[in-house]
PDB file of C-alpha atoms in Angstrom:
ATOM      1  CA  MET A 179     -18.950  10.727 -12.377  1.00  0.00           C
ATOM      2  CA  ILE A 180     -20.710  11.636  -9.179  1.00  0.00           C
ATOM      3  CA  GLY A 181     -19.953  15.074  -7.745  1.00  0.00           C
ATOM      4  CA  VAL A 182     -17.045  15.884 -10.029  1.00  0.00           C
ATOM      5  CA  ILE A 183     -16.127  19.546 -10.403  1.00  0.00           C
ATOM      6  CA  ASP A 184     -14.731  21.118 -13.565  1.00  0.00           C
ATOM      7  CA  THR A 185     -10.939  21.483 -13.543  1.00  0.00           C
ATOM      8  CA  GLU A 186      -8.271  22.761 -15.860  1.00  0.00           C
ATOM      9  CA  GLY A 187      -5.432  20.494 -16.941  1.00  0.00           C
ATOM     10  CA  ASP A 188      -4.927  16.788 -17.052  1.00  0.00           C
ATOM     11  CA  CYS A 189      -7.137  14.427 -15.174  1.00  0.00           C
ATOM     12  CA  ALA A 190      -7.690  10.691 -15.080  1.00  0.00           C
ATOM     13  CA  GLU A 191     -10.772   8.983 -13.799  1.00  0.00           C
ATOM     14  CA  TRP A 192     -12.072   5.437 -13.297  1.00  0.00           C
ATOM     15  CA  SER A 193     -15.238   3.774 -12.121  1.00  0.00           C
ATOM     16  CA  PHE A 194     -15.242   0.576 -10.117  1.00  0.00           C
ATOM     17  CA  PRO A 195     -18.136  -1.747  -9.218  1.00  0.00           C
ATOM     18  CA  ALA A 196     -18.882  -1.885  -5.448  1.00  0.00           C
ATOM     19  CA  GLU A 197     -16.980  -5.166  -5.045  1.00  0.00           C
ATOM     20  CA  PRO A 198     -13.917  -6.066  -2.891  1.00  0.00           C
ATOM     21  CA  GLY A 199     -11.608  -6.021  -5.889  1.00  0.00           C
ATOM     22  CA  ALA A 200     -12.256  -2.274  -6.252  1.00  0.00           C
ATOM     23  CA  VAL A 201      -9.726  -1.433  -3.582  1.00  0.00           C
ATOM     24  CA  ARG A 202      -6.891  -3.274  -5.320  1.00  0.00           C
ATOM     25  CA  GLY A 203      -7.913  -1.964  -8.670  1.00  0.00           C
ATOM     26  CA  ALA A 204      -8.017   1.661  -7.439  1.00  0.00           C
ATOM     27  CA  ARG A 205      -4.584   1.339  -5.851  1.00  0.00           C
ATOM     28  CA  THR A 206      -3.102  -0.082  -9.041  1.00  0.00           C
ATOM     29  CA  VAL A 207      -4.535   2.563 -11.391  1.00  0.00           C
ATOM     30  CA  VAL A 208      -3.577   5.430  -9.091  1.00  0.00           C
ATOM     31  CA  ARG A 209       0.011   4.248  -8.787  1.00  0.00           C
ATOM     32  CA  GLY A 210       0.288   3.660 -12.526  1.00  0.00           C
ATOM     33  CA  GLN A 211      -1.159   7.086 -13.447  1.00  0.00           C
ATOM     34  CA  LEU A 212       1.103   8.880 -11.020  1.00  0.00           C
ATOM     35  CA  ARG A 213       4.108   6.983 -12.396  1.00  0.00           C
ATOM     36  CA  GLY A 214       3.052   8.031 -15.894  1.00  0.00           C
ATOM     37  CA  TRP A 215       2.871  11.663 -14.829  1.00  0.00           C
ATOM     38  CA  GLY A 216       6.293  11.481 -13.147  1.00  0.00           C
ATOM     39  CA  LEU A 217       4.800  11.808  -9.709  1.00  0.00           C
ATOM     40  CA  ASP A 218       6.118   8.489  -8.292  1.00  0.00           C
ATOM     41  CA  ASP A 219       6.863  10.190  -4.919  1.00  0.00           C
ATOM     42  CA  LEU A 220       3.169  10.522  -4.286  1.00  0.00           C
ATOM     43  CA  GLY A 221       2.292   6.975  -5.311  1.00  0.00           C
ATOM     44  CA  ASP A 222       2.392   5.243  -1.933  1.00  0.00           C
ATOM     45  CA  ILE A 223       0.504   7.847   0.073  1.00  0.00           C
ATOM     46  CA  ALA A 224      -2.057   8.480  -2.679  1.00  0.00           C
ATOM     47  CA  ALA A 225      -2.696   4.723  -3.081  1.00  0.00           C
ATOM     48  CA  LEU A 226      -3.038   4.269   0.709  1.00  0.00           C
ATOM     49  CA  LEU A 227      -5.539   7.185   1.085  1.00  0.00           C
ATOM     50  CA  VAL A 228      -7.519   6.057  -1.989  1.00  0.00           C
ATOM     51  CA  SER A 229      -7.673   2.526  -0.494  1.00  0.00           C
ATOM     52  CA  GLU A 230      -9.121   3.887   2.743  1.00  0.00           C
ATOM     53  CA  LEU A 231     -11.753   5.986   0.952  1.00  0.00           C
ATOM     54  CA  VAL A 232     -12.749   3.179  -1.527  1.00  0.00           C
ATOM     55  CA  THR A 233     -13.031   0.793   1.452  1.00  0.00           C
ATOM     56  CA  ASN A 234     -15.395   3.238   3.166  1.00  0.00           C
ATOM     57  CA  SER A 235     -17.453   3.419   0.011  1.00  0.00           C
ATOM     58  CA  LEU A 236     -17.591  -0.377  -0.174  1.00  0.00           C
ATOM     59  CA  ARG A 237     -18.770  -0.613   3.447  1.00  0.00           C
ATOM     60  CA  HIS A 238     -21.551   1.981   3.098  1.00  0.00           C
ATOM     61  CA  ALA A 239     -22.601   2.375  -0.568  1.00  0.00           C
ATOM     62  CA  THR A 240     -23.971  -0.104  -3.100  1.00  0.00           C
ATOM     63  CA  GLY A 241     -23.299   1.591  -6.405  1.00  0.00           C
ATOM     64  CA  PRO A 242     -20.245   2.378  -8.502  1.00  0.00           C
ATOM     65  CA  ILE A 243     -17.234   4.036  -6.936  1.00  0.00           C
ATOM     66  CA  GLY A 244     -15.418   6.731  -8.883  1.00  0.00           C
ATOM     67  CA  VAL A 245     -11.768   7.652  -8.488  1.00  0.00           C
ATOM     68  CA  ARG A 246     -10.368  10.758 -10.135  1.00  0.00           C
ATOM     69  CA  LEU A 247      -6.933  12.397 -10.114  1.00  0.00           C
ATOM     70  CA  VAL A 248      -6.240  15.921 -11.228  1.00  0.00           C
ATOM     71  CA  ARG A 249      -2.619  16.533 -12.192  1.00  0.00           C
ATOM     72  CA  PRO A 250      -1.048  19.691 -10.868  1.00  0.00           C
ATOM     73  CA  ASP A 251      -0.295  22.416 -13.406  1.00  0.00           C
ATOM     74  CA  GLU A 252       2.005  25.429 -13.420  1.00  0.00           C
ATOM     75  CA  THR A 253      -0.294  27.322 -11.021  1.00  0.00           C
ATOM     76  CA  SER A 254      -0.754  24.513  -8.477  1.00  0.00           C
ATOM     77  CA  ALA A 255       1.656  22.416  -6.497  1.00  0.00           C
ATOM     78  CA  THR A 256      -1.034  19.971  -5.314  1.00  0.00           C
ATOM     79  CA  LEU A 257      -2.481  16.726  -6.633  1.00  0.00           C
ATOM     80  CA  LEU A 258      -6.280  16.577  -6.249  1.00  0.00           C
ATOM     81  CA  VAL A 259      -7.734  13.116  -5.569  1.00  0.00           C
ATOM     82  CA  GLU A 260     -11.471  12.415  -5.501  1.00  0.00           C
ATOM     83  CA  VAL A 261     -13.417   9.316  -4.509  1.00  0.00           C
ATOM     84  CA  SER A 262     -17.160   9.367  -5.295  1.00  0.00           C
ATOM     85  CA  ASP A 263     -20.062   7.080  -4.457  1.00  0.00           C
ATOM     86  CA  PRO A 264     -23.840   7.239  -4.691  1.00  0.00           C
ATOM     87  CA  LEU A 265     -24.481   7.490  -0.904  1.00  0.00           C
ATOM     88  CA  PRO A 266     -25.385  11.057  -0.044  1.00  0.00           C
ATOM     89  CA  ASP A 267     -24.341  10.850   3.626  1.00  0.00           C
ATOM     90  CA  PRO A 268     -20.954  12.463   4.319  1.00  0.00           C
ATOM     91  CA  PRO A 269     -18.385  10.304   6.078  1.00  0.00           C
ATOM     92  CA  CYS A 270     -17.893  10.774   9.813  1.00  0.00           C
ATOM     93  CA  GLU A 271     -14.438  11.058  11.238  1.00  0.00           C
ATOM     94  CA  ARG A 272     -14.290   9.135  14.497  1.00  0.00           C
ATOM     95  CA  VAL A 273     -11.789   7.949  17.042  1.00  0.00           C
ATOM     96  CA  ALA A 274     -11.313   4.208  16.917  1.00  0.00           C
ATOM     97  CA  ARG A 275     -10.574   2.320  20.047  1.00  0.00           C
ATOM     98  CA  PRO A 276      -7.168   0.612  20.134  1.00  0.00           C
ATOM     99  CA  ASP A 277      -8.749  -2.857  19.775  1.00  0.00           C
ATOM    100  CA  GLU A 278     -10.817  -1.932  16.698  1.00  0.00           C
ATOM    101  CA  GLU A 279      -9.599  -3.056  13.287  1.00  0.00           C
ATOM    102  CA  GLY A 280     -11.272  -0.236  11.390  1.00  0.00           C
ATOM    103  CA  GLY A 281     -12.337   3.383  11.861  1.00  0.00           C
ATOM    104  CA  ARG A 282      -9.043   5.136  11.066  1.00  0.00           C
ATOM    105  CA  GLY A 283      -9.416   5.888   7.366  1.00  0.00           C
ATOM    106  CA  LEU A 284     -10.516   9.495   7.671  1.00  0.00           C
ATOM    107  CA  GLN A 285      -7.883  10.104  10.365  1.00  0.00           C
ATOM    108  CA  LEU A 286      -5.243   8.935   7.903  1.00  0.00           C
ATOM    109  CA  VAL A 287      -6.642  11.238   5.276  1.00  0.00           C
ATOM    110  CA  ALA A 288      -6.839  14.236   7.610  1.00  0.00           C
ATOM    111  CA  GLY A 289      -3.299  13.581   8.954  1.00  0.00           C
ATOM    112  CA  SER A 290      -1.637  12.986   5.536  1.00  0.00           C
ATOM    113  CA  ALA A 291      -3.362  15.409   3.156  1.00  0.00           C
ATOM    114  CA  CYS A 292      -2.837  19.162   2.883  1.00  0.00           C
ATOM    115  CA  ARG A 293      -6.577  19.601   2.767  1.00  0.00           C
ATOM    116  CA  TRP A 294      -9.547  17.320   2.477  1.00  0.00           C
ATOM    117  CA  GLY A 295     -13.312  17.563   2.536  1.00  0.00           C
ATOM    118  CA  THR A 296     -16.607  16.317   1.048  1.00  0.00           C
ATOM    119  CA  ARG A 297     -18.881  17.675  -1.571  1.00  0.00           C
ATOM    120  CA  PRO A 298     -22.500  16.682  -2.099  1.00  0.00           C
ATOM    121  CA  ALA A 299     -23.843  15.809  -5.496  1.00  0.00           C
ATOM    122  CA  VAL A 300     -27.264  15.287  -7.051  1.00  0.00           C
ATOM    123  CA  ALA A 301     -26.900  11.552  -6.459  1.00  0.00           C
ATOM    124  CA  GLY A 302     -24.195  10.888  -3.890  1.00  0.00           C
ATOM    125  CA  LYS A 303     -21.058  12.594  -2.666  1.00  0.00           C
ATOM    126  CA  THR A 304     -17.384  13.051  -3.353  1.00  0.00           C
ATOM    127  CA  VAL A 305     -14.639  12.875  -0.697  1.00  0.00           C
ATOM    128  CA  TRP A 306     -11.513  14.700  -1.913  1.00  0.00           C
ATOM    129  CA  PHE A 307      -8.026  15.398  -0.683  1.00  0.00           C
ATOM    130  CA  GLU A 308      -4.954  17.244  -1.871  1.00  0.00           C
ATOM    131  CA  LEU A 309      -1.342  16.160  -1.656  1.00  0.00           C
ATOM    132  CA  SER A 310       1.638  18.506  -2.013  1.00  0.00           C
ATOM    133  CA  VAL A 311       3.900  17.726  -4.904  1.00  0.00           C
ATOM    134  CA  PRO A 312       7.510  17.374  -3.684  1.00  0.00           C
ATOM    135  CA  GLY A 313       9.608  20.072  -5.303  1.00  0.00           C
TER     136      GLY A 313
END
């Protein structure tokens, strides 16, 4: 997968074609995986933020879109979520006008995640965010 870093512990990853159905597919697998890990409480927000990032990838990239979850372990209380695409340009956070339908995805990520950022890769980039696990 594009721009993935090595991690310890459980992870799940998927690749989607750059087609409109990728957004729904990504939401579905994220919710299902979090349910399987017993992290249902994070399902809605993780699915929403993944939807926003996959939508951004669809608008700007033409290749496959990767989604990866890294399950928290004993040393971490955060879920790591990564969305990768082959476009090297980092996303730009902007302020959308009230009458605009789009342009708020990165604002949602920045406002909802503990941390977020981008990481370049040889062929593309990864946008990542972390969510706190309720305890």
